Coordinates of N, CA and C in Angstrom, one line a residue:
Chain A
E320 N 10.4 -23.7 15.0 CA 9.4 -22.6 14.9 C 9.3 -21.9 13.5
V321 N 8.2 -21.6 13.0 CA 7.9 -21.3 11.6 C 8.3 -19.5 11.8
Q322 N 8.9 -19.3 10.8 CA 9.4 -17.7 10.8 C 9.5 -17.4 9.3
L323 N 8.9 -16.2 9.1 CA 8.7 -15.5 7.6 C 9.4 -14.1 8.1
V324 N 10.5 -13.9 7.0 CA 11.2 -12.3 7.3 C 11.4 -11.8 5.8
E325 N 10.8 -11.0 5.6 CA 10.8 -10.0 4.4 C 11.5 -9.0 4.5
S326 N 12.2 -8.6 3.1 CA 13.1 -7.7 3.2 C 13.0 -7.1 1.5
G327 N 13.7 -5.9 1.4 CA 13.6 -5.8 -0.2 C 12.8 -4.3 -0.1
G328 N 12.0 -4.0 0.7 CA 11.2 -2.7 0.6 C 11.9 -1.4 0.4
G329 N 11.3 -0.3 0.0 CA 12.2 0.7 0.0 C 11.5 1.9 -1.0
L330 N 11.9 2.9 -1.2 CA 11.3 4.1 -2.0 C 12.0 3.6 -3.6
V331 N 10.8 3.7 -4.3 CA 11.1 3.4 -5.9 C 10.4 4.5 -6.7
Q332 N 10.9 5.0 -7.7 CA 10.2 6.1 -8.7 C 9.0 5.5 -9.4
P333 N 7.8 5.9 -10.0 CA 7.1 5.4 -10.9 C 7.6 4.8 -11.7
G334 N 7.3 3.7 -12.4 CA 7.8 3.1 -13.4 C 8.9 2.2 -13.1
G335 N 9.4 2.4 -11.8 CA 10.5 1.4 -11.6 C 10.4 0.0 -11.2
S336 N 11.2 -0.6 -10.7 CA 11.3 -2.0 -10.3 C 11.8 -2.3 -9.0
L337 N 11.4 -3.3 -8.5 CA 11.9 -3.9 -6.9 C 11.7 -5.3 -7.0
R338 N 12.7 -6.0 -6.3 CA 12.2 -7.3 -5.8 C 12.2 -7.6 -4.1
L339 N 11.2 -8.0 -3.9 CA 11.1 -8.5 -2.5 C 11.5 -9.8 -2.3
S340 N 11.9 -10.3 -1.1 CA 12.3 -11.6 -0.5 C 11.7 -11.8 0.7
C341 N 11.4 -12.9 0.9 CA 10.8 -13.6 2.1 C 11.6 -14.9 2.5
A342 N 12.5 -14.7 3.5 CA 13.1 -15.8 3.9 C 12.3 -16.6 5.0
A343 N 12.1 -18.0 4.6 CA 11.4 -18.8 5.6 C 12.3 -19.9 6.2
S344 N 11.8 -20.0 7.3 CA 12.6 -21.0 8.3 C 11.6 -21.8 9.3
G345 N 11.9 -23.2 9.4 CA 10.8 -24.0 10.2 C 9.9 -24.9 9.3
F346 N 10.0 -24.6 8.1 CA 9.3 -25.4 7.1 C 10.1 -25.3 5.7
T347 N 9.7 -25.9 4.8 CA 10.1 -26.0 3.3 C 9.0 -25.2 2.5
V348 N 9.7 -24.2 1.7 CA 8.6 -23.4 1.1 C 8.4 -24.0 -0.1
S349 N 9.0 -24.7 -0.6 CA 8.7 -25.8 -2.0 C 7.6 -26.5 -1.6
S350 N 7.3 -26.9 -0.6 CA 6.5 -28.0 -0.2 C 5.0 -27.3 0.0
N351 N 5.0 -26.0 -0.1 CA 3.8 -25.3 0.6 C 3.3 -24.3 -0.6
Y352 N 2.2 -23.8 -0.4 CA 1.7 -23.0 -1.1 C 2.0 -21.4 -0.3
M353 N 2.6 -20.5 -1.1 CA 3.0 -19.4 -0.4 C 2.2 -18.2 -1.0
S354 N 2.2 -17.2 -0.7 CA 1.4 -15.8 -1.0 C 1.9 -14.6 -0.6
W355 N 1.5 -13.6 -1.2 CA 2.0 -12.2 -0.9 C 0.6 -11.5 -0.6
V356 N 0.7 -10.8 0.3 CA -0.6 -9.7 0.4 C -0.2 -8.6 0.8
R357 N -0.8 -7.2 0.4 CA -0.3 -6.3 0.8 C -1.5 -5.3 1.5
Q358 N -1.0 -4.4 1.8 CA -1.9 -3.3 2.5 C -1.5 -1.7 2.3
A359 N -2.1 -0.9 1.5 CA -1.8 0.3 1.5 C -2.0 1.0 2.8
P360 N -1.3 2.4 3.0 CA -1.4 2.9 4.2 C -3.1 3.3 4.6
G361 N -3.2 2.7 5.7 CA -4.5 3.2 6.3 C -5.9 2.3 5.7
K362 N -5.4 1.4 4.9 CA -6.5 0.7 4.0 C -6.5 -1.1 4.5
G363 N -7.3 -1.8 3.7 CA -7.2 -3.0 4.2 C -6.6 -4.0 3.3
L364 N -6.4 -5.3 3.6 CA -5.7 -6.4 3.1 C -6.1 -6.4 1.5
E365 N -5.2 -6.9 0.9 CA -5.2 -7.0 -0.6 C -4.3 -8.2 -1.1
W366 N -5.1 -9.4 -1.4 CA -4.4 -10.5 -2.0 C -3.7 -10.1 -3.1
V367 N -2.3 -10.5 -3.5 CA -1.7 -10.3 -4.6 C -1.3 -11.2 -5.5
S368 N -0.6 -12.6 -4.9 CA -0.1 -13.5 -5.7 C 0.1 -14.7 -5.0
I369 N 0.0 -15.9 -5.6 CA 0.2 -17.2 -4.9 C 1.1 -17.9 -5.7
I370 N 1.8 -18.8 -5.1 CA 2.8 -19.8 -5.9 C 2.5 -21.2 -5.1
Y371 N 1.9 -22.1 -5.7 CA 1.5 -23.4 -5.4 C 2.8 -24.2 -5.2
S372 N 2.5 -25.5 -4.4 CA 3.9 -26.1 -4.3 C 4.4 -26.9 -5.6
G373 N 3.2 -27.2 -6.5 CA 3.6 -27.5 -7.6 C 4.5 -26.6 -8.9
G374 N 4.4 -25.5 -8.5 CA 4.9 -24.4 -9.3 C 4.2 -23.1 -9.9
S375 N 2.8 -23.7 -10.0 CA 1.8 -22.9 -10.5 C 1.7 -21.6 -9.9
T376 N 1.5 -20.5 -10.7 CA 1.4 -19.2 -10.1 C 0.0 -18.5 -10.7
Y377 N -0.4 -17.5 -9.6 CA -1.6 -16.7 -10.0 C -1.8 -15.4 -9.2
H378 N -1.9 -14.6 -9.9 CA -1.6 -13.2 -9.5 C -3.0 -12.2 -9.5
A379 N -3.4 -11.3 -8.6 CA -4.4 -10.5 -8.9 C -4.6 -9.7 -9.9
D380 N -5.6 -9.3 -10.4 CA -5.6 -8.6 -11.9 C -5.1 -7.2 -11.7
S381 N -5.0 -6.6 -10.6 CA -4.2 -5.3 -10.5 C -2.8 -5.6 -10.3
V382 N -2.4 -6.5 -10.5 CA -1.0 -6.7 -10.6 C -0.4 -7.5 -11.9
K383 N -1.6 -8.4 -12.4 CA -1.0 -9.2 -13.7 C -0.4 -8.5 -14.7
G384 N 0.7 -9.3 -15.1 CA 1.6 -8.7 -16.0 C 2.6 -7.7 -15.5
R385 N 2.5 -7.5 -14.2 CA 3.7 -6.5 -13.7 C 4.3 -7.1 -12.6
F386 N 3.8 -8.0 -11.9 CA 4.4 -8.5 -10.8 C 4.6 -10.3 -10.9
T387 N 5.4 -10.7 -10.5 CA 5.8 -12.0 -10.7 C 6.5 -12.6 -9.1
I388 N 5.7 -13.8 -8.9 CA 5.9 -14.5 -7.8 C 6.5 -15.7 -8.3
S389 N 7.8 -15.8 -7.3 CA 8.7 -17.2 -7.6 C 9.4 -17.5 -6.2
R390 N 10.1 -18.4 -6.2 CA 10.9 -19.2 -5.1 C 12.2 -19.7 -5.5
D391 N 13.2 -19.7 -4.4 CA 14.3 -20.3 -4.5 C 14.5 -21.4 -3.8
N392 N 14.2 -22.6 -4.1 CA 14.4 -23.7 -3.0 C 15.6 -23.9 -2.3
S393 N 16.6 -23.7 -2.9 CA 17.9 -23.9 -2.3 C 18.1 -22.9 -1.1
K394 N 17.6 -21.7 -1.3 CA 17.6 -20.6 -0.2 C 16.3 -20.8 0.5
N395 N 15.3 -21.4 0.3 CA 14.0 -21.3 1.0 C 13.6 -20.1 0.9
T396 N 13.5 -19.7 -0.1 CA 13.0 -18.1 0.0 C 11.9 -18.0 -1.2
L397 N 11.1 -17.1 -0.9 CA 9.8 -16.7 -1.7 C 10.2 -15.2 -2.2
F398 N 10.1 -14.9 -3.5 CA 10.3 -13.7 -4.1 C 8.8 -13.1 -4.3
L399 N 9.1 -11.6 -4.9 CA 8.2 -11.2 -5.5 C 8.5 -9.9 -6.3
Q400 N 8.9 -10.2 -7.6 CA 9.5 -9.3 -8.8 C 8.3 -8.4 -9.2
M401 N 8.5 -7.1 -8.8 CA 7.6 -6.0 -9.1 C 8.3 -4.9 -10.2
S402 N 7.5 -4.9 -11.4 CA 8.0 -3.9 -12.2 C 6.9 -2.9 -12.8
S403 N 7.1 -1.8 -13.5 CA 6.2 -0.9 -13.6 C 5.4 -0.4 -12.5
L404 N 6.1 -0.2 -11.5 CA 5.3 0.3 -10.5 C 4.6 1.6 -10.3
R405 N 3.4 1.6 -9.7 CA 2.6 2.9 -9.7 C 2.4 3.3 -8.3
A406 N 1.7 4.7 -7.9 CA 1.8 5.1 -6.9 C 0.7 4.2 -6.0
E407 N -0.1 3.6 -6.7 CA -0.9 2.8 -6.0 C -0.4 1.4 -5.6
D408 N 0.7 1.2 -5.9 CA 1.2 0.0 -5.4 C 2.1 0.2 -4.1
T409 N 2.0 1.3 -3.5 CA 2.7 1.7 -2.2 C 1.9 1.2 -1.1
A410 N 2.6 0.2 -0.5 CA 1.8 -0.6 0.7 C 3.0 -1.4 1.4
V411 N 2.4 -2.0 2.7 CA 3.2 -2.8 3.1 C 2.8 -4.3 2.5
Y412 N 4.0 -5.1 2.5 CA 3.8 -6.2 1.7 C 4.2 -7.5 2.7
Y413 N 3.3 -8.3 3.0 CA 3.7 -9.4 3.8 C 3.5 -10.7 3.0
C414 N 4.5 -11.9 3.2 CA 4.5 -12.9 2.8 C 3.6 -13.7 3.9
A415 N 3.2 -15.0 3.2 CA 2.0 -15.9 4.2 C 2.2 -17.2 3.6
R416 N 2.0 -18.1 4.6 CA 2.1 -19.4 4.1 C 0.6 -19.6 4.2
V417 N 0.2 -20.3 2.9 CA -1.2 -20.9 2.7 C -1.4 -22.4 2.8
V418 N -2.6 -22.7 3.6 CA -2.9 -23.9 3.8 C -4.0 -24.0 2.8
I419 N -4.0 -25.0 2.0 CA -5.0 -25.8 1.0 C -5.3 -27.1 1.2
S420 N -6.6 -27.4 1.8 CA -6.7 -28.6 2.3 C -6.8 -29.8 0.9
N421 N -6.4 -30.8 0.9 CA -6.5 -31.9 -0.1 C -7.8 -32.6 0.1
T422 N -8.2 -32.7 1.1 CA -9.6 -33.2 1.3 C -10.6 -32.2 1.3
F423 N -10.5 -31.1 1.8 CA -11.8 -30.0 1.6 C -11.1 -28.9 0.6
G424 N -11.3 -29.1 -0.7 CA -10.8 -28.1 -1.5 C -11.0 -26.6 -1.2
G425 N -12.4 -26.5 -0.5 CA -12.9 -25.1 -0.2 C -12.4 -24.6 0.9
L426 N -11.5 -25.5 1.9 CA -11.1 -25.1 2.8 C -9.1 -24.4 2.6
T427 N -9.3 -23.2 2.9 CA -8.0 -22.7 2.6 C -7.8 -21.3 3.6
Y428 N -6.4 -21.1 4.1 CA -6.1 -20.3 5.0 C -4.7 -19.9 5.1
F429 N -4.6 -18.5 5.6 CA -3.1 -18.1 5.8 C -2.6 -18.4 7.2
D430 N -1.9 -19.2 7.4 CA -1.6 -19.5 8.9 C -0.5 -19.0 9.4
Y431 N 0.6 -18.4 8.5 CA 1.7 -17.8 9.1 C 1.9 -16.7 8.4
W432 N 2.4 -15.6 8.8 CA 2.5 -14.2 8.0 C 3.9 -13.6 8.9
G433 N 4.7 -12.8 7.8 CA 5.9 -12.1 8.2 C 5.4 -10.9 8.7
Q434 N 6.4 -10.0 8.9 CA 6.3 -8.7 9.8 C 6.0 -7.6 8.6
G435 N 6.3 -7.9 7.5 CA 6.0 -7.1 6.3 C 7.2 -6.0 5.9
T436 N 7.1 -5.9 4.7 CA 8.2 -4.8 4.3 C 7.4 -3.7 3.4
L437 N 7.9 -2.4 3.8 CA 6.9 -1.1 3.2 C 7.8 -0.7 1.8
V438 N 7.0 -0.9 0.8 CA 7.1 -0.4 -0.6 C 6.6 1.1 -0.9
T439 N 7.4 2.2 -1.0 CA 6.6 3.2 -1.5 C 7.5 3.9 -2.7
V440 N 6.3 4.1 -3.7 CA 6.5 4.5 -5.1 C 5.7 6.0 -5.2
S441 N 7.2 6.7 -5.3 CA 6.9 8.2 -5.2 C 8.1 8.8 -5.9
S442 N 7.9 9.9 -6.6 CA 9.0 10.7 -7.4 C 9.4 11.7 -6.4
Chain B
S122 N -13.6 -3.1 -6.5 CA -14.5 -3.5 -5.2 C -14.2 -4.8 -4.7
S123 N -14.5 -5.2 -3.4 CA -14.4 -6.4 -2.8 C -15.3 -7.2 -2.8
E124 N -15.2 -8.5 -3.3 CA -16.1 -9.4 -3.3 C -16.7 -10.3 -2.1
L125 N -16.2 -9.8 -1.0 CA -16.4 -9.9 0.3 C -16.8 -8.7 1.1
T126 N -18.0 -8.7 1.6 CA -18.6 -7.5 2.3 C -18.7 -7.5 3.8
Q127 N -17.9 -6.6 4.3 CA -17.9 -6.4 5.9 C -18.2 -4.9 6.2
D128 N -19.2 -4.9 7.2 CA -19.4 -3.6 8.1 C -18.0 -3.0 8.3
P129 N -17.8 -1.8 8.0 CA -16.8 -1.0 8.2 C -16.2 -0.9 9.8
A130 N -17.3 -0.7 10.9 CA -17.0 -0.5 11.9 C -18.1 -1.1 12.9
V131 N -17.8 -1.7 13.9 CA -18.8 -2.3 15.0 C -18.2 -1.9 16.4
S132 N -19.3 -1.6 17.3 CA -18.7 -1.7 18.7 C -19.3 -2.7 19.7
V133 N -18.8 -2.7 20.7 CA -19.3 -3.5 21.8 C -18.8 -3.2 22.9
A134 N -19.8 -3.5 24.1 CA -19.5 -3.0 25.5 C -18.6 -4.2 26.1
L135 N -17.7 -3.9 27.0 CA -16.9 -5.0 27.7 C -17.9 -5.9 28.1
G136 N -17.3 -7.2 28.1 CA -18.2 -8.5 28.3 C -19.0 -8.8 27.5
Q137 N -19.6 -8.0 26.6 CA -21.0 -8.3 25.9 C -20.3 -9.1 24.5
T138 N -21.3 -9.5 24.0 CA -21.2 -10.5 22.5 C -21.3 -9.7 21.4
V139 N -20.4 -9.8 20.4 CA -20.7 -8.9 19.2 C -20.4 -10.0 18.0
R140 N -21.2 -9.9 16.8 CA -20.9 -10.4 15.7 C -20.4 -9.7 14.6
I141 N -19.7 -10.3 13.9 CA -18.9 -9.6 12.7 C -19.2 -10.5 11.3
T142 N -19.8 -9.9 10.5 CA -20.5 -10.7 9.3 C -19.2 -10.3 8.0
C143 N -19.7 -11.0 7.1 CA -19.0 -11.2 6.0 C -19.8 -11.9 4.8
Q144 N -20.0 -11.2 3.9 CA -20.9 -11.5 2.9 C -20.1 -11.7 1.3
G145 N -20.7 -13.0 0.9 CA -20.0 -13.1 -0.5 C -20.7 -14.4 -1.2
D146 N -20.8 -14.0 -2.7 CA -21.1 -15.4 -3.1 C -20.1 -16.4 -3.2
S147 N -18.8 -16.4 -3.1 CA -18.0 -17.3 -3.0 C -17.8 -18.4 -1.7
L148 N -18.6 -17.6 -0.7 CA -18.7 -18.5 0.4 C -20.0 -19.5 0.5
R149 N -20.2 -19.5 -0.6 CA -21.6 -20.6 -0.9 C -20.5 -22.1 -1.2
N150 N -19.5 -21.5 -1.7 CA -18.5 -22.9 -2.0 C -17.3 -23.2 -1.5
Y151 N -16.8 -22.0 -0.8 CA -15.4 -22.0 -0.1 C -15.6 -21.7 1.2
Y152 N -14.9 -22.0 2.2 CA -14.6 -21.7 3.6 C -14.3 -20.3 4.0
A153 N -14.6 -19.5 4.7 CA -14.1 -18.5 5.2 C -13.0 -18.7 6.3
S154 N -11.9 -17.8 6.4 CA -11.0 -17.7 7.4 C -10.9 -16.2 7.9
W155 N -10.6 -15.9 9.2 CA -10.8 -14.7 9.5 C -9.3 -14.4 10.5
Y156 N -9.0 -13.1 10.2 CA -7.6 -12.5 10.8 C -7.9 -11.3 11.5
Q157 N -7.2 -11.4 12.7 CA -7.2 -10.0 13.5 C -5.7 -9.4 13.3
Q158 N -5.8 -7.8 13.2 CA -4.9 -7.3 13.1 C -5.1 -5.9 13.9
K159 N -3.8 -5.8 14.7 CA -3.8 -4.5 15.6 C -2.9 -3.8 15.2
P160 N -2.9 -2.3 15.4 CA -2.1 -1.3 14.7 C -0.6 -1.7 14.7
G161 N -0.1 -1.5 13.7 CA 1.4 -1.6 13.4 C 1.6 -3.2 13.3
Q162 N 0.9 -4.0 13.7 CA 1.1 -5.5 13.4 C 0.6 -6.3 12.3
A163 N 1.2 -7.3 12.1 CA 0.7 -8.3 10.9 C -0.5 -8.8 11.5
P164 N -1.2 -9.2 10.4 CA -2.6 -10.2 10.6 C -2.1 -11.4 11.4
V165 N -3.0 -11.9 12.3 CA -3.0 -13.4 13.1 C -4.4 -13.9 12.4
L166 N -4.0 -15.2 12.2 CA -5.2 -16.0 11.7 C -5.8 -16.4 13.1
V167 N -7.0 -16.3 13.2 CA -7.9 -16.5 14.4 C -9.1 -17.5 14.1
I168 N -9.6 -17.9 13.0 CA -10.7 -18.9 12.7 C -10.4 -19.1 11.2
Y169 N -10.6 -20.8 11.0 CA -10.6 -21.2 9.8 C -11.3 -22.4 9.8
G170 N -11.7 -22.5 8.6 CA -12.6 -23.7 8.3 C -14.0 -23.8 9.0
T171 N -14.5 -22.3 9.0 CA -15.5 -22.0 9.4 C -15.5 -21.5 10.9
N172 N -15.1 -22.9 11.8 CA -15.0 -22.7 13.5 C -13.7 -23.4 13.9
K173 N -13.0 -23.1 13.5 CA -11.8 -24.0 14.1 C -10.7 -22.9 14.2
R174 N -10.1 -22.8 15.5 CA -9.4 -22.2 16.0 C -7.6 -22.6 16.0
P175 N -6.7 -21.8 15.5 CA -5.4 -22.2 15.8 C -5.1 -22.1 17.4
S176 N -4.0 -22.9 17.6 CA -3.5 -22.8 19.0 C -3.2 -21.5 19.5
G177 N -3.9 -20.9 20.8 CA -3.6 -19.9 21.2 C -4.6 -18.8 21.2
I178 N -5.7 -19.1 20.1 CA -6.5 -18.2 20.3 C -7.8 -18.7 21.4
P179 N -8.1 -17.6 22.0 CA -9.0 -17.8 23.0 C -10.5 -18.4 22.5
D180 N -11.2 -19.4 23.1 CA -12.2 -20.0 23.0 C -13.6 -18.8 22.9
R181 N -13.3 -17.6 23.2 CA -14.4 -16.8 23.1 C -14.5 -16.4 21.6
L182 N -13.6 -16.7 20.9 CA -13.7 -16.2 19.4 C -14.1 -17.7 18.8
S183 N -15.5 -17.3 17.9 CA -15.9 -18.7 17.2 C -16.7 -18.1 15.8
G184 N -16.5 -19.1 14.9 CA -17.2 -18.8 13.5 C -18.4 -19.6 13.3
S185 N -19.2 -19.3 12.2 CA -20.2 -19.9 11.7 C -20.4 -19.5 10.5
N186 N -21.2 -20.2 9.7 CA -21.5 -20.0 8.1 C -22.9 -20.2 7.8
S187 N -23.5 -19.5 7.1 CA -24.7 -19.9 6.6 C -25.0 -19.1 5.4
G188 N -25.3 -20.3 4.1 CA -25.5 -19.6 2.8 C -24.4 -18.7 2.3
N189 N -24.2 -17.6 2.0 CA -23.4 -16.8 1.7 C -22.6 -15.7 2.6
T190 N -23.0 -16.0 4.0 CA -22.5 -15.1 4.9 C -22.0 -15.9 6.0
A191 N -20.5 -15.5 6.3 CA -19.8 -16.3 7.3 C -19.8 -15.2 8.5
S192 N -19.9 -15.6 9.7 CA -19.5 -14.7 10.9 C -18.4 -15.0 11.9
L193 N -18.3 -14.2 12.6 CA -17.1 -14.2 13.5 C -17.9 -13.6 14.9
T194 N -18.2 -14.6 16.0 CA -18.8 -14.0 17.0 C -17.6 -14.1 18.1
I195 N -17.7 -12.8 18.9 CA -16.7 -12.7 20.1 C -17.7 -12.9 21.4
T196 N -17.7 -13.7 22.1 CA -18.6 -14.0 23.4 C -17.7 -13.3 24.7
G197 N -18.3 -12.4 25.2 CA -17.5 -11.8 26.3 C -16.5 -11.1 25.7
A198 N -16.4 -10.3 25.1 CA -15.4 -9.2 24.6 C -14.6 -8.6 25.5
Q199 N -13.3 -8.6 25.2 CA -12.1 -8.4 26.1 C -11.6 -6.8 25.4
A200 N -10.9 -6.2 26.2 CA -10.2 -5.0 25.8 C -9.2 -5.3 24.7
E201 N -8.7 -6.5 24.7 CA -7.7 -7.0 23.9 C -7.9 -7.2 22.4
D202 N -9.3 -7.6 22.4 CA -10.3 -7.8 21.2 C -10.2 -6.8 20.5
E203 N -10.1 -5.6 20.9 CA -10.2 -4.3 20.1 C -9.1 -4.2 18.6
A204 N -9.4 -4.5 17.5 CA -8.5 -4.8 16.4 C -9.5 -4.3 15.1
D205 N -8.7 -4.5 14.3 CA -9.7 -4.8 12.8 C -9.6 -6.1 12.6
Y206 N -10.9 -6.7 12.0 CA -11.0 -7.9 11.5 C -11.3 -8.3 10.2
Y207 N -10.6 -9.0 9.2 CA -10.7 -9.3 7.9 C -11.0 -10.8 7.6
C208 N -12.0 -10.9 6.7 CA -12.5 -12.3 6.2 C -11.7 -12.6 4.6
N209 N -11.8 -13.8 4.9 CA -10.8 -14.4 3.6 C -11.5 -15.5 2.9
S210 N -11.5 -15.7 1.5 CA -11.9 -16.9 1.3 C -11.3 -17.0 -0.3
R211 N -11.1 -18.1 -1.1 CA -11.1 -17.9 -2.5 C -12.2 -17.2 -3.2
D212 N -11.8 -16.5 -4.4 CA -12.9 -16.0 -5.0 C -13.8 -17.0 -5.8
S213 N -14.6 -16.5 -6.6 CA -15.3 -17.5 -7.6 C -14.6 -18.3 -8.5
S214 N -13.4 -17.7 -9.0 CA -12.8 -18.4 -9.9 C -12.0 -19.5 -9.3
G215 N -12.0 -19.5 -8.1 CA -11.2 -20.5 -7.5 C -9.5 -20.6 -7.4
Y216 N -9.2 -19.6 -8.4 CA -7.6 -19.6 -8.5 C -7.0 -18.2 -7.9
R217 N -7.8 -17.3 -7.2 CA -7.5 -16.2 -6.4 C -8.0 -16.0 -5.3
W218 N -7.6 -15.4 -4.5 CA -8.2 -15.3 -3.2 C -8.7 -13.5 -3.0
V219 N -9.6 -13.7 -1.8 CA -10.1 -12.0 -1.7 C -10.4 -12.0 -0.2
F220 N -9.7 -10.7 0.1 CA -10.2 -10.3 1.7 C -11.4 -9.3 1.5
G221 N -12.5 -9.6 2.5 CA -13.2 -8.3 2.9 C -12.5 -7.1 3.2
G222 N -13.3 -5.9 3.3 CA -12.9 -4.8 3.7 C -12.4 -4.6 5.0
G223 N -12.9 -5.4 6.0 CA -12.2 -5.1 7.3 C -13.4 -4.8 7.8
T224 N -13.4 -5.0 9.4 CA -14.1 -4.5 10.2 C -13.4 -3.9 11.5
K225 N -13.6 -2.7 11.8 CA -13.0 -2.2 12.9 C -13.7 -2.2 14.3
L226 N -13.3 -3.2 15.2 CA -14.2 -3.6 16.5 C -13.6 -2.8 17.5
T227 N -14.5 -2.0 17.9 CA -14.1 -0.9 19.2 C -14.8 -1.7 20.4
V228 N -14.2 -1.9 21.5 CA -14.7 -2.5 22.8 C -14.7 -1.2 23.8
L229 N -16.0 -1.1 24.2 CA -16.3 0.1 25.0 C -16.1 0.0 26.5

């Protein structure tokens, strides 16, 4: 059974740093595409970052240069290192597995999601 | 601002049919996927590849695509379909993803 369990959220001051973790089971993180998606309180979903199975990474403009997605293959775990945090980064952060079709490059979807971890940026 | 546009709210009478739409230029090149989110829960994939359903998703949910618009149709809406629905696709760069602003579905 596929499971994703996020951890590492909490209260952090503006300008601070935090590292989120997403422990995966039931599949191999390094063989898949993995992403972070966040949701500010009462707002919609916002895509944050993706790491390809080959290791390439991409980030939303809103977090580029401040957030870094990575993985630890030995621990089958995905990470999101967040720095220079701002109040507007306050959100529930979800990790998700992403399917990108090799046959149809235009076909992508987020098939499994964790339950999320709350990050609050406030003084 | 989101590159995928959804109506903020839609309502449907119990047992009737409702269509939720998602518009964006990227949909001309990339398939949309749809996610259902209920209060306090993580999103759940309900439609991908325009009209494919993951295991466990009822067949009253279906998807379609035309030009720059993707649609999620619920035929015979049930009370348990009341939720927020989000569309998603790659953006025009191909290296980032974007979600629509979400549609809150109320079943009357």
